[in-house]
Coordinates of C-alpha atoms and ligand atoms in Angstrom, one line a residue:
M599 CA -1.7 -48.8 75.6
T600 CA -2.2 -45.3 76.9
A601 CA -2.1 -44.7 80.6
K602 CA -5.6 -44.6 82.1
D603 CA -6.9 -41.9 84.5
K604 CA -8.2 -43.0 87.9
L605 CA -11.9 -42.9 88.3
Y606 CA -12.8 -42.0 91.9
I607 CA -15.7 -44.0 93.3
F608 CA -17.9 -42.0 95.7
D609 CA -20.5 -44.1 97.4
T610 CA -23.6 -42.4 98.7
T611 CA -25.6 -45.4 99.8
L612 CA -25.6 -44.1 103.4
R613 CA -26.8 -40.6 102.4
D614 CA -28.7 -40.4 99.1
G615 CA -29.5 -44.2 99.3
E616 CA -31.0 -43.7 102.8
Q617 CA -33.2 -40.9 101.5
S618 CA -35.3 -43.7 99.8
P619 CA -38.6 -44.0 101.8
G620 CA -38.2 -46.8 104.3
A621 CA -34.5 -47.2 103.9
S622 CA -33.5 -45.6 107.2
M623 CA -30.5 -47.4 108.8
T624 CA -29.3 -47.3 112.3
R625 CA -25.8 -46.2 113.3
D626 CA -24.6 -49.7 113.8
E627 CA -26.0 -50.8 110.4
K628 CA -24.3 -47.8 108.7
I629 CA -21.0 -48.7 110.3
R630 CA -21.3 -52.3 109.0
I631 CA -21.9 -51.1 105.5
A632 CA -19.2 -48.4 105.7
K633 CA -16.6 -51.1 106.7
M634 CA -17.6 -53.2 103.7
L635 CA -17.2 -50.2 101.4
E636 CA -13.8 -49.6 102.8
K637 CA -12.9 -53.2 102.3
M638 CA -14.0 -52.8 98.7
R639 CA -11.7 -49.8 98.4
V640 CA -14.3 -47.2 97.7
D641 CA -12.5 -43.9 97.6
I642 CA -15.1 -41.7 99.2
I643 CA -18.0 -42.7 101.5
E644 CA -20.7 -40.1 101.9
A645 CA -21.7 -41.1 105.4
G646 CA -24.7 -38.8 105.8
F647 CA -26.1 -35.3 106.1
A648 CA -24.8 -34.1 109.5
I649 CA -27.5 -31.4 110.1
A650 CA -30.4 -33.8 109.2
S651 CA -30.6 -35.3 112.7
K652 CA -28.6 -36.2 115.8
G653 CA -28.6 -39.8 114.5
D654 CA -27.1 -38.8 111.2
F655 CA -24.4 -36.7 112.9
E656 CA -23.5 -39.5 115.3
S657 CA -23.4 -42.0 112.5
I658 CA -21.0 -39.9 110.4
Q659 CA -18.8 -39.3 113.5
A660 CA -18.7 -43.1 114.3
I661 CA -17.9 -44.0 110.7
A662 CA -15.1 -41.3 110.6
K663 CA -13.6 -43.1 113.6
A664 CA -14.1 -46.7 112.4
V665 CA -13.0 -46.3 108.7
K666 CA -9.4 -45.5 108.0
D667 CA -8.8 -46.0 104.3
S668 CA -11.7 -44.2 102.6
T669 CA -12.4 -40.5 102.8
I670 CA -15.4 -39.8 104.9
C671 CA -17.8 -37.1 103.7
S672 CA -20.8 -35.2 105.0
L673 CA -23.3 -33.4 102.9
A674 CA -24.2 -29.8 103.9
R675 CA -26.4 -27.1 102.3
A676 CA -24.5 -23.9 101.4
V677 CA -25.3 -22.4 104.8
P678 CA -23.0 -21.9 107.8
G679 CA -24.9 -24.0 110.3
D680 CA -24.8 -27.0 108.0
I681 CA -21.1 -26.6 107.2
E682 CA -20.1 -26.3 110.8
R683 CA -22.1 -29.4 111.7
A684 CA -20.5 -31.3 108.8
A685 CA -17.0 -30.2 109.8
E686 CA -17.6 -31.4 113.4
A687 CA -18.9 -34.8 112.2
I688 CA -16.0 -35.6 110.0
K689 CA -13.4 -34.3 112.4
P690 CA -12.2 -37.8 113.6
A691 CA -11.6 -39.0 110.0
N692 CA -8.1 -39.7 108.7
S693 CA -9.3 -38.0 105.5
G694 CA -12.5 -35.9 105.6
R695 CA -14.5 -34.1 103.0
I696 CA -17.3 -31.5 103.2
H697 CA -19.8 -31.7 100.3
T698 CA -21.8 -28.5 100.0
F699 CA -24.5 -27.8 97.5
I700 CA -27.0 -25.2 96.2
A701 CA -29.5 -25.5 93.4
T702 CA -28.6 -23.6 90.2
S703 CA -31.5 -24.3 87.8
P704 CA -33.9 -21.5 87.1
I705 CA -36.9 -23.5 88.3
H706 CA -35.2 -24.4 91.6
M707 CA -33.8 -20.9 92.2
Q708 CA -37.2 -19.2 91.5
Y709 CA -39.6 -21.6 93.2
K710 CA -37.6 -23.4 95.9
L711 CA -34.9 -21.0 96.9
K712 CA -36.7 -17.8 95.9
M713 CA -33.3 -16.3 95.2
Q714 CA -31.7 -14.4 92.3
P715 CA -28.7 -16.0 90.5
P716 CA -26.2 -13.4 91.9
Q717 CA -27.3 -14.3 95.5
V718 CA -26.9 -18.0 94.7
L719 CA -23.4 -17.4 93.4
E720 CA -22.5 -15.4 96.5
Q721 CA -23.8 -18.0 98.9
A722 CA -22.0 -20.8 97.0
V723 CA -18.6 -19.0 97.2
S724 CA -19.1 -18.1 100.9
A725 CA -20.0 -21.7 101.7
V726 CA -16.9 -23.1 99.9
K727 CA -14.7 -20.6 101.7
L728 CA -16.1 -21.5 105.1
A729 CA -15.8 -25.2 104.4
R730 CA -12.1 -24.7 103.3
N731 CA -11.5 -23.3 106.8
H732 CA -12.2 -26.8 108.1
T733 CA -10.7 -29.1 105.4
D734 CA -8.8 -28.9 102.1
D735 CA -11.1 -31.4 100.6
V736 CA -14.3 -29.5 99.6
E737 CA -16.8 -30.7 97.0
F738 CA -19.4 -28.3 95.6
S739 CA -22.6 -29.6 93.8
L740 CA -24.8 -27.6 91.5
E741 CA -28.1 -29.2 92.4
D742 CA -30.2 -29.8 89.3
A743 CA -27.2 -29.1 87.0
S744 CA -28.7 -30.9 84.1
R745 CA -31.5 -28.3 83.9
S746 CA -29.2 -25.3 84.7
E747 CA -28.1 -22.6 82.2
F748 CA -24.7 -23.1 80.7
D749 CA -23.3 -19.5 81.2
F750 CA -24.5 -19.4 84.9
M751 CA -22.8 -22.8 85.6
C752 CA -19.5 -21.5 84.0
K753 CA -19.6 -18.5 86.3
I754 CA -20.4 -20.3 89.5
I755 CA -18.0 -23.2 88.8
E756 CA -15.1 -20.9 88.1
S757 CA -15.9 -18.9 91.2
V758 CA -16.1 -21.9 93.6
I759 CA -12.9 -23.4 92.2
D760 CA -11.2 -20.0 92.9
A761 CA -12.7 -20.2 96.4
G762 CA -11.2 -23.6 97.0
A763 CA -13.5 -26.4 95.8
R764 CA -11.5 -29.3 94.6
T765 CA -14.4 -31.4 93.3
I766 CA -17.3 -30.1 91.2
N767 CA -20.4 -32.3 91.0
L768 CA -23.0 -31.8 88.3
P769 CA -26.0 -33.8 89.5
D770 CA -28.9 -35.0 87.3
T771 CA -31.1 -34.5 90.3
V772 CA -34.4 -35.4 88.8
G773 CA -33.1 -38.0 86.3
Y774 CA -34.0 -35.9 83.3
G775 CA -30.6 -36.1 81.5
E776 CA -30.0 -38.1 78.3
P777 CA -26.5 -39.6 77.8
E778 CA -25.3 -37.6 74.8
E779 CA -26.6 -34.3 76.2
Y780 CA -25.5 -34.9 79.8
G781 CA -22.0 -36.2 78.7
A782 CA -21.5 -33.3 76.3
M783 CA -22.3 -30.9 79.1
F784 CA -19.2 -32.1 81.0
G785 CA -17.0 -31.7 77.9
R786 CA -18.3 -28.2 77.1
L787 CA -17.9 -27.0 80.7
I788 CA -14.4 -28.4 81.2
N789 CA -13.3 -26.7 77.9
A790 CA -14.9 -23.4 78.7
I791 CA -13.9 -22.9 82.4
P792 CA -10.4 -21.5 82.6
N793 CA -9.5 -23.1 86.0
A794 CA -11.3 -26.4 85.3
D795 CA -7.9 -28.2 85.6
K796 CA -7.8 -27.4 89.3
A797 CA -10.8 -29.6 90.1
I798 CA -12.1 -33.1 89.5
F799 CA -15.5 -33.1 87.8
S800 CA -18.0 -35.5 89.2
T801 CA -21.3 -37.1 88.0
H802 CA -24.3 -37.9 90.2
C803 CA -27.3 -39.4 88.4
H804 CA -30.8 -40.4 89.3
N805 CA -32.6 -43.2 87.5
D806 CA -36.0 -41.8 86.8
L807 CA -35.7 -42.6 83.1
G808 CA -33.6 -45.7 83.7
L809 CA -30.5 -43.8 82.4
A810 CA -28.5 -43.2 85.5
V811 CA -25.6 -45.6 84.7
A812 CA -25.6 -44.6 81.0
N813 CA -25.5 -40.9 81.9
S814 CA -22.7 -41.5 84.4
L815 CA -20.6 -43.4 81.8
A816 CA -21.3 -40.7 79.2
A817 CA -20.0 -38.1 81.6
V818 CA -16.8 -40.2 82.2
M819 CA -16.3 -40.3 78.4
H820 CA -16.4 -36.5 78.4
G821 CA -14.0 -35.9 81.3
A822 CA -15.7 -36.7 84.6
R823 CA -13.3 -38.5 87.0
Q824 CA -15.6 -39.1 90.0
V825 CA -18.8 -41.1 89.9
E826 CA -21.4 -40.8 92.7
C827 CA -23.4 -44.0 93.0
T828 CA -25.0 -46.4 95.5
I829 CA -25.0 -50.2 96.1
N830 CA -27.9 -51.9 94.3
G831 CA -28.8 -48.4 92.9
L832 CA -30.6 -47.6 96.2
G833 CA -32.0 -44.1 96.3
E834 CA -35.0 -41.9 96.2
R835 CA -37.7 -42.6 93.6
A836 CA -36.1 -44.8 90.9
G837 CA -32.8 -44.7 92.7
N838 CA -29.2 -43.6 91.9
A839 CA -26.7 -45.0 89.5
A840 CA -25.7 -48.5 90.7
L841 CA -22.1 -48.8 91.9
E842 CA -21.7 -52.4 90.8
E843 CA -22.9 -51.6 87.2
I844 CA -20.5 -48.6 86.8
V845 CA -17.5 -50.5 88.2
M846 CA -18.1 -53.6 86.1
A847 CA -18.8 -51.6 82.9
V848 CA -15.6 -49.7 83.4
R849 CA -13.7 -53.0 84.0
T850 CA -15.4 -55.1 81.3
R851 CA -15.1 -52.4 78.6
Q852 CA -11.5 -51.3 79.2
D853 CA -11.2 -51.2 75.4
M854 CA -13.6 -48.2 75.4
M855 CA -13.0 -46.6 78.8
P856 CA -10.3 -43.9 79.4
V857 CA -10.3 -44.7 83.2
E858 CA -9.9 -47.5 85.7
T859 CA -11.0 -47.8 89.3
D860 CA -9.1 -49.2 92.4
L861 CA -12.1 -51.2 93.5
D862 CA -11.9 -54.8 94.7
A863 CA -15.0 -56.1 92.9
T864 CA -15.0 -59.4 94.7
H865 CA -16.8 -57.7 97.6
I866 CA -19.7 -56.5 95.5
V867 CA -22.1 -59.3 96.0
P868 CA -21.6 -59.6 99.8
T869 CA -22.0 -55.8 100.1
S870 CA -25.1 -55.9 97.9
R871 CA -26.6 -58.6 100.2
L872 CA -25.7 -56.7 103.3
V873 CA -27.4 -53.5 102.0
S874 CA -30.5 -55.4 100.9
S875 CA -30.9 -57.3 104.2
I876 CA -30.4 -54.1 106.3
T877 CA -32.8 -51.9 104.3
G878 CA -35.3 -54.6 103.4
F879 CA -35.0 -53.6 99.7
A880 CA -34.9 -56.9 97.8
V881 CA -32.7 -57.1 94.7
Q882 CA -34.7 -58.1 91.7
P883 CA -33.5 -61.5 90.3
N884 CA -32.7 -60.0 86.8
K885 CA -30.7 -57.0 88.2
A886 CA -27.3 -56.7 86.5
I887 CA -24.3 -58.0 88.4
V888 CA -26.0 -58.7 91.8
G889 CA -29.4 -60.3 90.8
A890 CA -29.8 -64.0 91.5
N891 CA -30.1 -64.7 87.8
A892 CA -27.3 -62.4 86.6
F893 CA -25.0 -65.2 85.8
A894 CA -27.6 -68.1 85.4
H895 CA -27.5 -69.5 81.9
E896 CA -30.8 -71.4 81.6
S897 CA -31.2 -71.8 77.8
G898 CA -29.8 -74.9 76.3
I899 CA -27.9 -73.0 73.6
H900 CA -26.3 -70.8 76.1
Q901 CA -25.4 -73.7 78.4
D902 CA -23.9 -75.6 75.6
G903 CA -21.8 -72.6 74.5
V904 CA -20.6 -71.8 78.0
L905 CA -19.5 -75.4 78.5
K906 CA -17.6 -75.4 75.2
H907 CA -16.0 -72.0 75.7
R908 CA -17.0 -69.8 78.6
E909 CA -16.6 -66.4 76.7
T910 CA -19.2 -67.4 74.1
Y911 CA -21.9 -66.1 76.4
E912 CA -20.2 -64.8 79.5
I913 CA -18.6 -61.3 79.5
M914 CA -17.7 -61.4 83.2
R915 CA -16.9 -64.1 85.7
A916 CA -19.4 -64.5 88.5
E917 CA -16.5 -65.1 91.0
D918 CA -14.9 -61.8 90.1
V919 CA -17.9 -59.9 91.6
G920 CA -18.1 -62.2 94.6
W921 CA -20.6 -64.8 93.6
N922 CA -19.8 -68.4 94.8
T923 CA -18.0 -67.1 97.9
N924 CA -20.7 -68.9 99.9
K925 CA -19.4 -72.4 99.2
L926 CA -18.0 -72.7 102.8
V927 CA -20.9 -74.2 104.7
L928 CA -21.3 -74.1 108.5
G929 CA -23.3 -76.5 110.5
K930 CA -24.2 -77.5 114.1
H931 CA -20.6 -78.7 114.7
S932 CA -18.9 -75.4 113.6
G933 CA -17.1 -73.7 116.4
R934 CA -17.3 -70.1 117.6
A935 CA -14.1 -69.1 115.9
A936 CA -15.3 -70.4 112.5
V937 CA -18.6 -68.6 112.8
K938 CA -16.9 -65.4 113.9
A939 CA -14.5 -65.5 111.0
R940 CA -17.4 -66.0 108.5
F941 CA -19.4 -63.2 110.1
E942 CA -16.3 -60.9 109.7
A943 CA -15.8 -61.9 106.0
L944 CA -19.4 -60.7 105.5
G945 CA -18.6 -57.4 107.2
I946 CA -20.4 -58.3 110.4
T947 CA -18.5 -57.5 113.5
F948 CA -19.4 -57.4 117.2
D949 CA -18.7 -54.6 119.6
N950 CA -18.2 -56.9 122.6
P951 CA -17.9 -60.6 123.4
E952 CA -21.6 -60.6 124.7
A953 CA -22.9 -59.5 121.3
L954 CA -20.8 -62.3 119.6
S955 CA -22.1 -64.8 122.1
A956 CA -25.7 -63.8 121.4
A957 CA -25.1 -64.2 117.7
F958 CA -23.5 -67.5 118.2
E959 CA -26.5 -68.7 120.3
R960 CA -28.8 -67.7 117.4
F961 CA -26.5 -69.6 115.0
K962 CA -26.7 -72.7 117.2
D963 CA -30.5 -72.5 117.4
L964 CA -30.7 -72.2 113.6
A965 CA -28.2 -75.0 113.1
D966 CA -30.5 -77.3 115.2
K967 CA -33.3 -76.6 112.7
K968 CA -31.3 -76.4 109.5
H969 CA -28.6 -78.7 108.3
E970 CA -26.3 -76.3 106.4
I971 CA -25.9 -72.6 107.2
F972 CA -24.9 -70.3 104.3
D973 CA -23.7 -66.8 104.2
E974 CA -27.3 -65.6 103.5
D975 CA -28.4 -67.3 106.7
L976 CA -25.7 -65.5 108.7
Q977 CA -26.7 -62.2 107.3
A978 CA -30.4 -62.8 108.1
L979 CA -29.4 -63.9 111.6
V980 CA -28.3 -60.4 112.5
S981 CA -30.6 -58.4 110.2
D982 CA -33.4 -58.1 112.7
V983 CA -31.3 -57.8 115.8
K984 CA -32.3 -54.4 117.2
P985 CA -29.2 -52.3 117.8
Q986 CA -29.2 -50.1 120.9
S987 CA -30.2 -47.1 118.7
V988 CA -33.6 -48.7 118.0
P989 CA -35.3 -49.2 121.3
E990 CA -37.2 -52.5 121.5
T991 CA -40.6 -51.0 122.4
Y992 CA -42.3 -54.1 121.1
Q993 CA -41.0 -57.6 121.9
L994 CA -42.4 -61.0 120.8
G995 CA -42.8 -63.7 123.4
D996 CA -44.4 -67.0 122.6
L997 CA -46.4 -67.5 119.4
E998 CA -48.7 -70.4 118.7
V999 CA -50.7 -70.8 115.4
V1000 CA -53.3 -73.4 114.8
C1001 CA -54.2 -74.2 111.2
K1002 CA -56.6 -76.9 110.0
T1003 CA -58.0 -77.5 106.6
G1004 CA -61.4 -75.9 106.2
Q1005 CA -61.0 -73.8 109.4
Q1006 CA -59.8 -70.2 109.9
P1007 CA -56.3 -70.2 111.5
T1008 CA -56.0 -68.8 115.0
A1009 CA -52.9 -67.1 116.4
T1010 CA -52.2 -66.7 120.1
L1011 CA -49.2 -64.8 121.2
S1012 CA -47.6 -62.9 124.1
L1013 CA -46.2 -59.5 123.4
T1014 CA -44.4 -57.0 125.6
I1015 CA -45.2 -53.3 124.7
D1016 CA -43.2 -50.7 126.7
G1017 CA -42.5 -53.3 129.4
K1018 CA -46.1 -54.3 129.8
E1019 CA -47.1 -57.9 128.9
H1020 CA -50.1 -58.7 126.7
T1021 CA -51.6 -62.0 125.6
C1022 CA -53.6 -61.7 122.4
S1023 CA -55.4 -63.9 120.0
A1024 CA -57.1 -63.5 116.7
T1025 CA -58.3 -65.5 113.7
G1026 CA -57.5 -64.5 110.1
S1027 CA -57.6 -65.6 106.5
G1028 CA -54.2 -67.3 106.9
P1029 CA -51.7 -67.8 109.7
V1030 CA -49.8 -64.5 108.9
D1031 CA -53.0 -62.6 108.8
A1032 CA -54.1 -64.1 112.1
T1033 CA -50.8 -63.2 113.7
Y1034 CA -50.8 -59.6 112.5
K1035 CA -54.4 -59.2 113.7
A1036 CA -53.4 -60.6 117.1
I1037 CA -50.5 -58.1 117.3
E1038 CA -52.7 -55.2 116.3
S1039 CA -55.3 -56.1 118.9
A1040 CA -52.7 -55.1 121.5
A1041 CA -50.5 -52.6 119.6
Q1042 CA -53.3 -50.5 118.0
S1043 CA -50.6 -48.9 115.9
H1044 CA -52.8 -47.2 113.3
T1045 CA -50.3 -48.0 110.6
T1046 CA -51.0 -48.9 107.0
L1047 CA -49.4 -52.1 105.6
K1048 CA -47.7 -51.1 102.3
L1049 CA -45.8 -54.2 101.5
Y1050 CA -45.5 -57.7 102.8
S1051 CA -43.0 -60.0 101.0
V1052 CA -41.4 -63.3 101.9
N1053 CA -38.5 -64.9 100.1
A1054 CA -36.5 -68.1 100.7
I1055 CA -33.0 -67.1 101.7
T1056 CA -31.4 -70.2 100.4
Q1057 CA -32.4 -73.3 98.5
G1058 CA -34.3 -76.2 100.0
T1059 CA -37.5 -76.5 102.1
D1060 CA -35.5 -76.0 105.3
S1061 CA -34.5 -72.5 104.1
Q1062 CA -35.2 -69.5 106.4
G1063 CA -37.9 -67.3 105.2
D1064 CA -36.9 -63.6 104.9
V1065 CA -39.8 -61.3 105.4
T1066 CA -40.0 -57.6 104.7
V1067 CA -42.9 -55.5 106.0
R1068 CA -43.3 -51.9 105.0
L1069 CA -45.5 -49.8 107.3
E1070 CA -46.7 -46.3 106.9
K1071 CA -47.8 -43.9 109.6
D1072 CA -48.4 -40.2 109.2
G1073 CA -46.3 -40.0 106.1
Q1074 CA -43.3 -41.9 107.7
I1075 CA -42.4 -45.2 106.0
V1076 CA -40.3 -47.9 107.5
N1077 CA -39.2 -51.4 106.4
G1078 CA -39.1 -54.1 109.0
V1079 CA -37.2 -57.3 108.4
G1080 CA -37.3 -60.7 110.0
A1081 CA -35.9 -64.2 109.3
D1082 CA -36.7 -67.6 110.7
T1083 CA -37.2 -71.2 109.4
D1084 CA -40.8 -70.7 110.4
I1085 CA -42.2 -68.0 108.1
V1086 CA -45.0 -67.1 110.5
V1087 CA -42.4 -66.3 113.2
A1088 CA -40.3 -64.4 110.6
S1089 CA -43.4 -62.4 109.7
A1090 CA -44.1 -61.5 113.3
K1091 CA -40.5 -60.5 113.8
A1092 CA -40.6 -58.3 110.7
Y1093 CA -43.8 -56.6 111.8
L1094 CA -42.5 -55.9 115.3
H1095 CA -39.2 -54.6 113.8
A1096 CA -41.2 -52.2 111.7
L1097 CA -43.2 -51.0 114.7
N1098 CA -40.0 -50.5 116.7
L1099 CA -38.6 -48.4 113.8
L1100 CA -41.7 -46.3 113.8
A1101 CA -41.4 -45.8 117.5
A1102 CA -37.8 -44.5 117.2
P1103 CA -37.1 -40.8 116.6
E1104 CA -37.7 -39.6 113.0
R1105 CA -35.0 -37.7 110.9
S1106 CA -35.8 -34.6 108.9
H1107 CA -34.9 -34.1 105.2
P1108 CA -33.1 -30.8 104.8
Q1109 CA -32.6 -31.3 101.0
R1110 CA -36.3 -31.0 100.5
E1111 CA -36.7 -28.0 102.8
G1112 CA -34.4 -25.9 100.7
I1113 CA -32.4 -23.1 102.4
Ligands
KIV1068 O1 -29.4 -35.4 93.5 C1 -28.8 -34.4 94.0 O2 -28.8 -33.3 93.4 C2 -28.1 -34.6 95.3 C3 -27.2 -33.5 95.6 C4 -27.4 -33.0 97.0 C5 -25.7 -33.9 95.4 O3 -28.2 -35.6 95.9
ZN1069 ZN1 -29.0 -37.2 94.6

């Protein structure tokens, strides 16, 4: 067997994933996810875009302090202000990276940047040199590489490597690439550029044509040794290449792959659930690796084969990616230490004993209503806790709903808005509709409801309902989440969570603004 190269896993859930409309995460939520990524042995965590907002900057800084084993990276446009801000944000990291980028395709240079290629080249080289004053670990991305001209890419890549870039990323920014063409682009560039051996080539694919993972793997076949990806494929539009699919394809097809990763795949499912519960982006049941049905063999022929010899129909083992880790069940007699340990195994830690006590109280309340508490219940228990960085402008008090066959349901509730108490009541076509109308009679939020979804978190009729509410106001989109054994209460919590997110300061999106 020939020695395999290492494939570096660069996770951008907290940066490109967060650019997905409605996927904004708070600092505390980002820290939780970053710690899970570290546990999974992700090599590089792109923690945010430092110049985007004060919140992004503080999140990167906090992650740089909290995470020790993974490299912490900030994105920066190829301009001095961005690079200085990124450098400041990653300063506390054991190992920090600045990732700077500029667009190189004719269409982006002409219409977005309004710059000539020589100017773009000059700006790229200056940016990399400036970043190298702060760290040895500098990555340079040619935004929209898959639509860029080959000779110009050769020139700019050779120059930025000479200027000190150690990773060269060739994004398929708009998801236009096709595996053979995109993979071959890597091979041709690596062969043509004289100093290509001084850098690691990286892939970064968007999923607009459903080809992000295929394109990433094709690039690996042609020499890429870093893959940029996100948990659950989270990301703008159709999302980014899914980390779990890349990692398991590399592992399962070792007969084909020239690389291996250091990842501990047993943390994949818990991390997927964490990201889904924090962002409110549900994972579709048939999603590869992390979907609820990914390992469910329903057909009689399959079941028979699996029982006789597992490998007849199974190419991976569910437990290898972290399924079935929720066998340990907690209940009303479980003590604080057991509950704390289970929270920690799920990547949920508490900053102080009071926060743990509050979570333990919520656990006890739930255990009174529900016999067995699973991992999914614990994750839901903390998903709608508003961290300090999201002020609780709206707070739910009592909620009463009266439903009777043949009559319109009526909801009556007390609500605190900015410290002022309101009592409101409304009727609606169903109990949730009545509750939302009652909330709106006091909140007058002028938002548009884009999505309402409710899922059972676990099996059984005593399951908690997990509600996601997507609201839009003046172009800003947020996802509120709420969980409770009573789905009307869960719905109210999710709605108020969304209103609280809308009331929090908004972040800008410098990647769209160009330079
Ligand atoms: O898709 C893209 O081009 C990006 C770059 C900033 C790396 O996200
Ligand atoms: Zn991207």
